[in-house]
Amino acid sequence: MELLDPLAHQPLLRVTLAIVLGLLVGSFLNVVVYRLPLMLQRGWRNQCLEFLELDESRVELKDPMPNHVRFSLSTPGSHCPRCTAPVRAWQNIPILSYLWLRGRCARCRERISLRYPLVEATSATLVALVAWSVSDPMDLLMLMILTWSLLALSLIDFDHQLLPDDITLPLLWLGLVLSVAGIGTGVSPADAVLGAALGYMTLWSVYWLFRLATGREGMGYGDFKLLAALGAWLGWQNLLAVVLLSSIAGTVIGTLVILLGKGNRNLPAPFGPYLAVAGYLTLLLGDLFHSEYQQFIMRLVQA
């Protein structure tokens, strides 16, 4: 641990290393966000075919992904979707390669989505802010993992209205384990367990109340699990801040989207990104929220 002492006492070094690591992990998150939903869909399709006792070769599938083609987070390698040219190492440097190639494939000049460098830059920015406010290297590493998980979940939910158990459940269990080890946010095991339970039950109750009142589903089960994970990391005391911030953000942004004619009020909107943003803000500003909340309560009592 002595090797990590400079990180604890030199904020600029800590932030610089966090930015570099954030860029590299951000590049990997682009792969996760694109491929993990496809991997899940492939698994669900195979389960359905097995349950229905259907032969894949005799079923017409939309955008089929044959089982004989290996598909994972690492296979096949990164390539251009148009000309299938492999992405070389020098073409995969976060942000710099995009600028060098001017946002186009080196072979066929197909335009590369601006989203890739934006995700890399966002990843670096988010963990840099965490690195500036957290000095302990082990705590910082765990909170960066939380930040990257929230970013990946937000993007996947925005694209597919899906919060994969492959991310939310390990995140939940990691938060509980770290509370026992005293690493991360410093939440006690009791507060973490209670936070996870209350986080899940809070949105579960909202889900059923909304469904009984309207006959429609207002959110998915992934939202319950994500709030449970945030409760495990942040403790039950911060759940109110997370719920309020996410609800306000969802209401404001949803209203603006509808007013601008970009959305449909009859279609469900992903709530995961708002939970993730609220959880991240609470992670950084939790003490400030507690102070403002306590002052608000005191004013009510004095009134």
Short mmCIF file of C-alpha atoms in Angstrom, two decimals:
data_model
loop_
_atom_site.label_atom_id
_atom_site.label_comp_id
_atom_site.label_asym_id
_atom_site.label_seq_id
_atom_site.Cartn_x
_atom_site.Cartn_y
_atom_site.Cartn_z
CA MET A 1 0.00 0.00 0.00
CA GLU A 2 3.00 2.33 0.42
CA LEU A 3 3.27 2.51 -3.36
CA LEU A 4 -0.17 4.12 -3.41
CA ASP A 5 0.64 6.80 -0.83
CA PRO A 6 1.54 9.43 -3.49
CA LEU A 7 -1.98 9.11 -4.90
CA ALA A 8 -3.50 9.91 -1.52
CA HIS A 9 -1.47 13.11 -1.10
CA GLN A 10 -1.22 14.41 -4.67
CA PRO A 11 -4.65 15.31 -6.10
CA LEU A 12 -3.31 16.29 -9.53
CA LEU A 13 -1.53 12.95 -9.97
CA ARG A 14 -4.66 11.14 -8.80
CA VAL A 15 -6.88 13.03 -11.22
CA THR A 16 -4.46 12.58 -14.12
CA LEU A 17 -4.30 8.83 -13.64
CA ALA A 18 -8.08 8.73 -13.29
CA ILE A 19 -8.50 10.57 -16.60
CA VAL A 20 -6.19 8.16 -18.42
CA LEU A 21 -7.90 5.15 -16.90
CA GLY A 22 -11.30 6.70 -17.58
CA LEU A 23 -10.51 7.10 -21.27
CA LEU A 24 -9.35 3.49 -21.59
CA VAL A 25 -12.32 2.07 -19.70
CA GLY A 26 -14.65 4.38 -21.62
CA SER A 27 -13.47 2.74 -24.84
CA PHE A 28 -14.32 -0.66 -23.35
CA LEU A 29 -17.71 0.60 -22.17
CA ASN A 30 -18.59 1.37 -25.79
CA VAL A 31 -18.11 -2.34 -26.49
CA VAL A 32 -20.16 -3.37 -23.45
CA VAL A 33 -23.03 -1.03 -24.27
CA TYR A 34 -23.27 -2.35 -27.83
CA ARG A 35 -22.58 -6.05 -27.35
CA LEU A 36 -24.07 -6.98 -23.98
CA PRO A 37 -27.71 -6.40 -25.06
CA LEU A 38 -27.06 -8.45 -28.21
CA MET A 39 -25.55 -11.26 -26.13
CA LEU A 40 -28.60 -11.23 -23.85
CA GLN A 41 -30.98 -11.26 -26.81
CA ARG A 42 -29.13 -14.21 -28.27
CA GLY A 43 -29.48 -16.12 -25.00
CA TRP A 44 -33.19 -15.31 -24.70
CA ARG A 45 -33.77 -16.38 -28.30
CA ASN A 46 -32.04 -19.71 -27.73
CA GLN A 47 -34.08 -20.31 -24.58
CA CYS A 48 -37.31 -19.62 -26.46
CA LEU A 49 -36.34 -21.96 -29.31
CA GLU A 50 -35.42 -24.67 -26.81
CA PHE A 51 -38.64 -24.23 -24.85
CA LEU A 52 -40.77 -24.31 -28.02
CA GLU A 53 -38.68 -27.20 -29.39
CA LEU A 54 -38.04 -25.31 -32.62
CA ASP A 55 -35.14 -25.77 -35.02
CA GLU A 56 -33.29 -22.49 -35.54
CA SER A 57 -32.70 -23.28 -39.23
CA ARG A 58 -36.45 -23.46 -39.82
CA VAL A 59 -37.36 -20.23 -38.05
CA GLU A 60 -37.20 -16.86 -39.81
CA LEU A 61 -35.42 -14.50 -37.46
CA LYS A 62 -35.01 -10.75 -37.72
CA ASP A 63 -31.31 -9.87 -37.81
CA PRO A 64 -30.31 -13.44 -36.86
CA MET A 65 -27.12 -14.20 -34.97
CA PRO A 66 -26.25 -17.85 -35.74
CA ASN A 67 -25.08 -19.90 -32.79
CA HIS A 68 -22.03 -21.13 -34.69
CA VAL A 69 -20.71 -17.54 -34.75
CA ARG A 70 -18.92 -16.87 -31.49
CA PHE A 71 -20.02 -13.55 -30.03
CA SER A 72 -18.80 -12.06 -26.77
CA LEU A 73 -17.31 -8.86 -25.39
CA SER A 74 -13.95 -9.85 -26.88
CA THR A 75 -14.95 -11.83 -29.99
CA PRO A 76 -15.05 -10.88 -32.82
CA GLY A 77 -12.49 -8.08 -32.64
CA SER A 78 -13.45 -4.48 -33.26
CA HIS A 79 -14.14 -3.85 -36.93
CA CYS A 80 -15.94 -1.50 -39.28
CA PRO A 81 -19.60 -2.56 -39.62
CA ARG A 82 -19.60 -1.61 -43.31
CA CYS A 83 -16.35 -3.00 -44.78
CA THR A 84 -15.48 -5.32 -41.82
CA ALA A 85 -11.93 -3.94 -41.74
CA PRO A 86 -10.35 -4.69 -38.34
CA VAL A 87 -9.64 -1.74 -36.08
CA ARG A 88 -5.89 -1.58 -35.52
CA ALA A 89 -4.35 -0.68 -32.16
CA TRP A 90 -3.35 2.80 -33.35
CA GLN A 91 -6.91 3.33 -34.58
CA ASN A 92 -8.36 2.50 -31.17
CA ILE A 93 -6.69 5.15 -29.00
CA PRO A 94 -9.48 6.93 -27.09
CA ILE A 95 -10.48 10.28 -28.65
CA LEU A 96 -7.11 10.76 -30.38
CA SER A 97 -7.75 8.10 -33.02
CA TYR A 98 -11.17 9.57 -33.74
CA LEU A 99 -9.62 12.99 -34.30
CA TRP A 100 -6.76 11.56 -36.38
CA LEU A 101 -9.15 9.63 -38.62
CA ARG A 102 -11.51 12.63 -38.73
CA GLY A 103 -14.35 10.45 -37.56
CA ARG A 104 -14.22 8.01 -40.47
CA CYS A 105 -13.14 4.43 -41.14
CA ALA A 106 -9.53 4.25 -42.36
CA ARG A 107 -10.47 1.95 -45.26
CA CYS A 108 -13.96 2.74 -46.55
CA ARG A 109 -14.35 6.22 -44.99
CA GLU A 110 -17.66 5.28 -43.38
CA ARG A 111 -18.56 7.83 -40.72
CA ILE A 112 -17.83 6.74 -37.13
CA SER A 113 -20.45 7.72 -34.59
CA LEU A 114 -19.55 10.72 -32.44
CA ARG A 115 -20.94 8.76 -29.52
CA TYR A 116 -17.72 6.74 -29.14
CA PRO A 117 -15.42 9.65 -28.19
CA LEU A 118 -18.22 11.27 -26.18
CA VAL A 119 -18.58 8.17 -24.01
CA GLU A 120 -14.79 8.06 -23.53
CA ALA A 121 -14.69 11.74 -22.57
CA THR A 122 -17.68 11.36 -20.25
CA SER A 123 -16.08 8.37 -18.53
CA ALA A 124 -12.85 10.31 -17.97
CA THR A 125 -14.68 13.39 -16.68
CA LEU A 126 -16.87 11.50 -14.23
CA VAL A 127 -14.02 9.53 -12.62
CA ALA A 128 -11.82 12.66 -12.56
CA LEU A 129 -14.43 14.40 -10.39
CA VAL A 130 -14.52 11.38 -8.10
CA ALA A 131 -10.71 11.31 -7.93
CA TRP A 132 -10.63 14.97 -6.93
CA SER A 133 -12.98 14.39 -3.99
CA VAL A 134 -11.73 10.96 -2.81
CA SER A 135 -8.13 10.55 -1.63
CA ASP A 136 -7.93 6.93 -0.51
CA PRO A 137 -6.76 4.84 -3.52
CA MET A 138 -8.82 1.75 -2.66
CA ASP A 139 -11.98 3.77 -2.06
CA LEU A 140 -11.33 5.63 -5.30
CA LEU A 141 -10.99 2.42 -7.31
CA MET A 142 -14.28 1.07 -5.99
CA LEU A 143 -16.11 4.34 -6.65
CA MET A 144 -14.75 4.44 -10.18
CA ILE A 145 -16.18 0.96 -10.73
CA LEU A 146 -19.52 2.25 -9.46
CA THR A 147 -19.30 5.25 -11.80
CA TRP A 148 -18.50 3.15 -14.86
CA SER A 149 -21.31 0.75 -14.04
CA LEU A 150 -23.80 3.60 -13.78
CA LEU A 151 -22.61 5.04 -17.09
CA ALA A 152 -22.95 1.69 -18.88
CA LEU A 153 -26.39 1.07 -17.39
CA SER A 154 -27.58 4.53 -18.43
CA LEU A 155 -26.55 4.06 -22.04
CA ILE A 156 -27.97 0.53 -22.31
CA ASP A 157 -31.27 1.61 -20.76
CA PHE A 158 -31.44 4.62 -23.08
CA ASP A 159 -30.88 2.39 -26.13
CA HIS A 160 -32.92 -0.68 -25.17
CA GLN A 161 -34.97 0.19 -22.06
CA LEU A 162 -33.03 -2.57 -20.35
CA LEU A 163 -30.96 -2.68 -17.14
CA PRO A 164 -29.08 -5.99 -17.37
CA ASP A 165 -28.85 -8.20 -14.29
CA ASP A 166 -25.28 -8.88 -15.42
CA ILE A 167 -24.41 -5.39 -14.16
CA THR A 168 -27.04 -4.46 -11.55
CA LEU A 169 -26.78 -7.63 -9.44
CA PRO A 170 -22.96 -7.74 -9.20
CA LEU A 171 -23.09 -4.02 -8.39
CA LEU A 172 -25.58 -4.72 -5.59
CA TRP A 173 -23.52 -7.55 -4.09
CA LEU A 174 -20.28 -5.59 -4.41
CA GLY A 175 -21.81 -2.71 -2.47
CA LEU A 176 -22.88 -5.05 0.33
CA VAL A 177 -19.47 -6.77 0.48
CA LEU A 178 -17.59 -3.48 0.51
CA SER A 179 -19.70 -2.23 3.40
CA VAL A 180 -18.48 -5.20 5.45
CA ALA A 181 -14.87 -4.51 4.42
CA GLY A 182 -15.21 -0.80 5.19
CA ILE A 183 -14.21 0.19 1.64
CA GLY A 184 -15.90 2.53 -0.80
CA THR A 185 -18.42 4.97 0.61
CA GLY A 186 -17.91 4.03 4.27
CA VAL A 187 -21.49 2.85 4.68
CA SER A 188 -22.00 0.40 7.55
CA PRO A 189 -23.23 -3.14 6.75
CA ALA A 190 -26.55 -2.46 8.49
CA ASP A 191 -27.14 0.75 6.51
CA ALA A 192 -26.15 -1.00 3.27
CA VAL A 193 -28.51 -3.94 3.79
CA LEU A 194 -31.35 -1.65 4.82
CA GLY A 195 -30.59 0.63 1.87
CA ALA A 196 -30.73 -2.28 -0.58
CA ALA A 197 -34.01 -3.57 0.85
CA LEU A 198 -35.69 -0.16 1.01
CA GLY A 199 -34.38 0.77 -2.43
CA TYR A 200 -35.96 -2.28 -4.01
CA MET A 201 -39.22 -2.03 -2.08
CA THR A 202 -39.64 1.69 -2.79
CA LEU A 203 -39.83 1.37 -6.55
CA TRP A 204 -41.55 -2.02 -6.34
CA SER A 205 -44.37 -0.29 -4.41
CA VAL A 206 -44.53 2.58 -6.91
CA TYR A 207 -44.65 0.08 -9.76
CA TRP A 208 -47.64 -1.78 -8.36
CA LEU A 209 -49.52 1.34 -7.28
CA PHE A 210 -49.14 2.76 -10.79
CA ARG A 211 -50.14 -0.53 -12.39
CA LEU A 212 -53.25 -0.91 -10.22
CA ALA A 213 -54.27 2.70 -10.90
CA THR A 214 -53.63 2.76 -14.67
CA GLY A 215 -53.36 -0.86 -15.80
CA ARG A 216 -49.96 -0.07 -17.34
CA GLU A 217 -46.39 -0.67 -16.28
CA GLY A 218 -44.59 2.53 -15.37
CA MET A 219 -41.11 1.03 -14.99
CA GLY A 220 -39.22 -2.23 -15.21
CA TYR A 221 -37.81 -4.55 -12.58
CA GLY A 222 -34.31 -3.42 -13.49
CA ASP A 223 -35.09 -0.04 -11.91
CA PHE A 224 -35.85 -1.77 -8.60
CA LYS A 225 -32.51 -3.57 -8.70
CA LEU A 226 -30.58 -0.44 -9.63
CA LEU A 227 -32.04 1.54 -6.72
CA ALA A 228 -31.32 -1.43 -4.45
CA ALA A 229 -27.69 -1.34 -5.63
CA LEU A 230 -27.50 2.39 -4.99
CA GLY A 231 -28.97 1.81 -1.53
CA ALA A 232 -26.25 -0.75 -0.81
CA TRP A 233 -23.52 1.68 -1.86
CA LEU A 234 -24.94 4.90 -0.42
CA GLY A 235 -26.96 3.64 2.56
CA TRP A 236 -30.64 4.05 3.27
CA GLN A 237 -30.08 7.65 4.43
CA ASN A 238 -29.35 8.77 0.85
CA LEU A 239 -32.25 7.02 -0.84
CA LEU A 240 -34.54 10.03 -0.43
CA ALA A 241 -32.06 12.27 -2.25
CA VAL A 242 -31.67 9.72 -5.07
CA VAL A 243 -35.42 9.28 -5.54
CA LEU A 244 -36.15 13.01 -5.43
CA LEU A 245 -33.35 13.95 -7.82
CA SER A 246 -34.22 11.20 -10.30
CA SER A 247 -37.94 12.06 -10.19
CA ILE A 248 -37.29 15.76 -10.75
CA ALA A 249 -34.88 15.06 -13.60
CA GLY A 250 -37.27 12.56 -15.19
CA THR A 251 -40.21 14.94 -14.96
CA VAL A 252 -38.37 17.97 -16.33
CA ILE A 253 -36.60 16.16 -19.17
CA GLY A 254 -39.66 14.07 -20.07
CA THR A 255 -41.84 17.18 -20.24
CA LEU A 256 -39.32 19.01 -22.42
CA VAL A 257 -39.06 16.06 -24.80
CA ILE A 258 -42.84 15.90 -25.21
CA LEU A 259 -43.17 19.68 -25.63
CA LEU A 260 -40.49 19.63 -28.31
CA GLY A 261 -42.38 16.88 -30.11
CA LYS A 262 -39.56 14.37 -29.70
CA GLY A 263 -41.42 11.86 -27.55
CA ASN A 264 -44.70 10.06 -26.98
CA ARG A 265 -46.36 10.31 -23.60
CA ASN A 266 -48.02 6.92 -24.17
CA LEU A 267 -44.69 5.13 -24.51
CA PRO A 268 -42.61 4.19 -21.44
CA ALA A 269 -39.38 6.15 -20.99
CA PRO A 270 -36.21 4.73 -19.47
CA PHE A 271 -35.87 5.70 -15.81
CA GLY A 272 -32.47 4.08 -15.27
CA PRO A 273 -30.42 7.05 -16.57
CA TYR A 274 -32.15 9.39 -14.11
CA LEU A 275 -31.48 7.00 -11.22
CA ALA A 276 -27.84 6.70 -12.31
CA VAL A 277 -27.35 10.47 -12.53
CA ALA A 278 -29.05 10.97 -9.16
CA GLY A 279 -26.89 8.26 -7.60
CA TYR A 280 -23.70 9.81 -8.97
CA LEU A 281 -24.65 13.30 -7.77
CA THR A 282 -25.54 11.93 -4.34
CA LEU A 283 -22.18 10.16 -4.24
CA LEU A 284 -20.36 13.46 -4.80
CA LEU A 285 -22.72 15.84 -2.99
CA GLY A 286 -24.32 13.64 -0.35
CA ASP A 287 -23.04 15.75 2.56
CA LEU A 288 -24.43 18.91 0.98
CA PHE A 289 -27.82 17.28 0.44
CA HIS A 290 -27.91 16.14 4.06
CA SER A 291 -27.08 19.64 5.28
CA GLU A 292 -29.77 21.27 3.16
CA TYR A 293 -32.31 18.62 4.14
CA GLN A 294 -31.59 19.06 7.85
CA GLN A 295 -31.93 22.83 7.56
CA PHE A 296 -35.24 22.38 5.72
CA ILE A 297 -36.55 20.10 8.49
CA MET A 298 -35.41 22.55 11.17
CA ARG A 299 -37.24 25.41 9.46
CA LEU A 300 -40.41 23.30 9.31
CA VAL A 301 -40.13 22.45 13.01
CA GLN A 302 -39.50 26.05 14.00
CA ALA A 303 -42.43 27.23 11.90
#
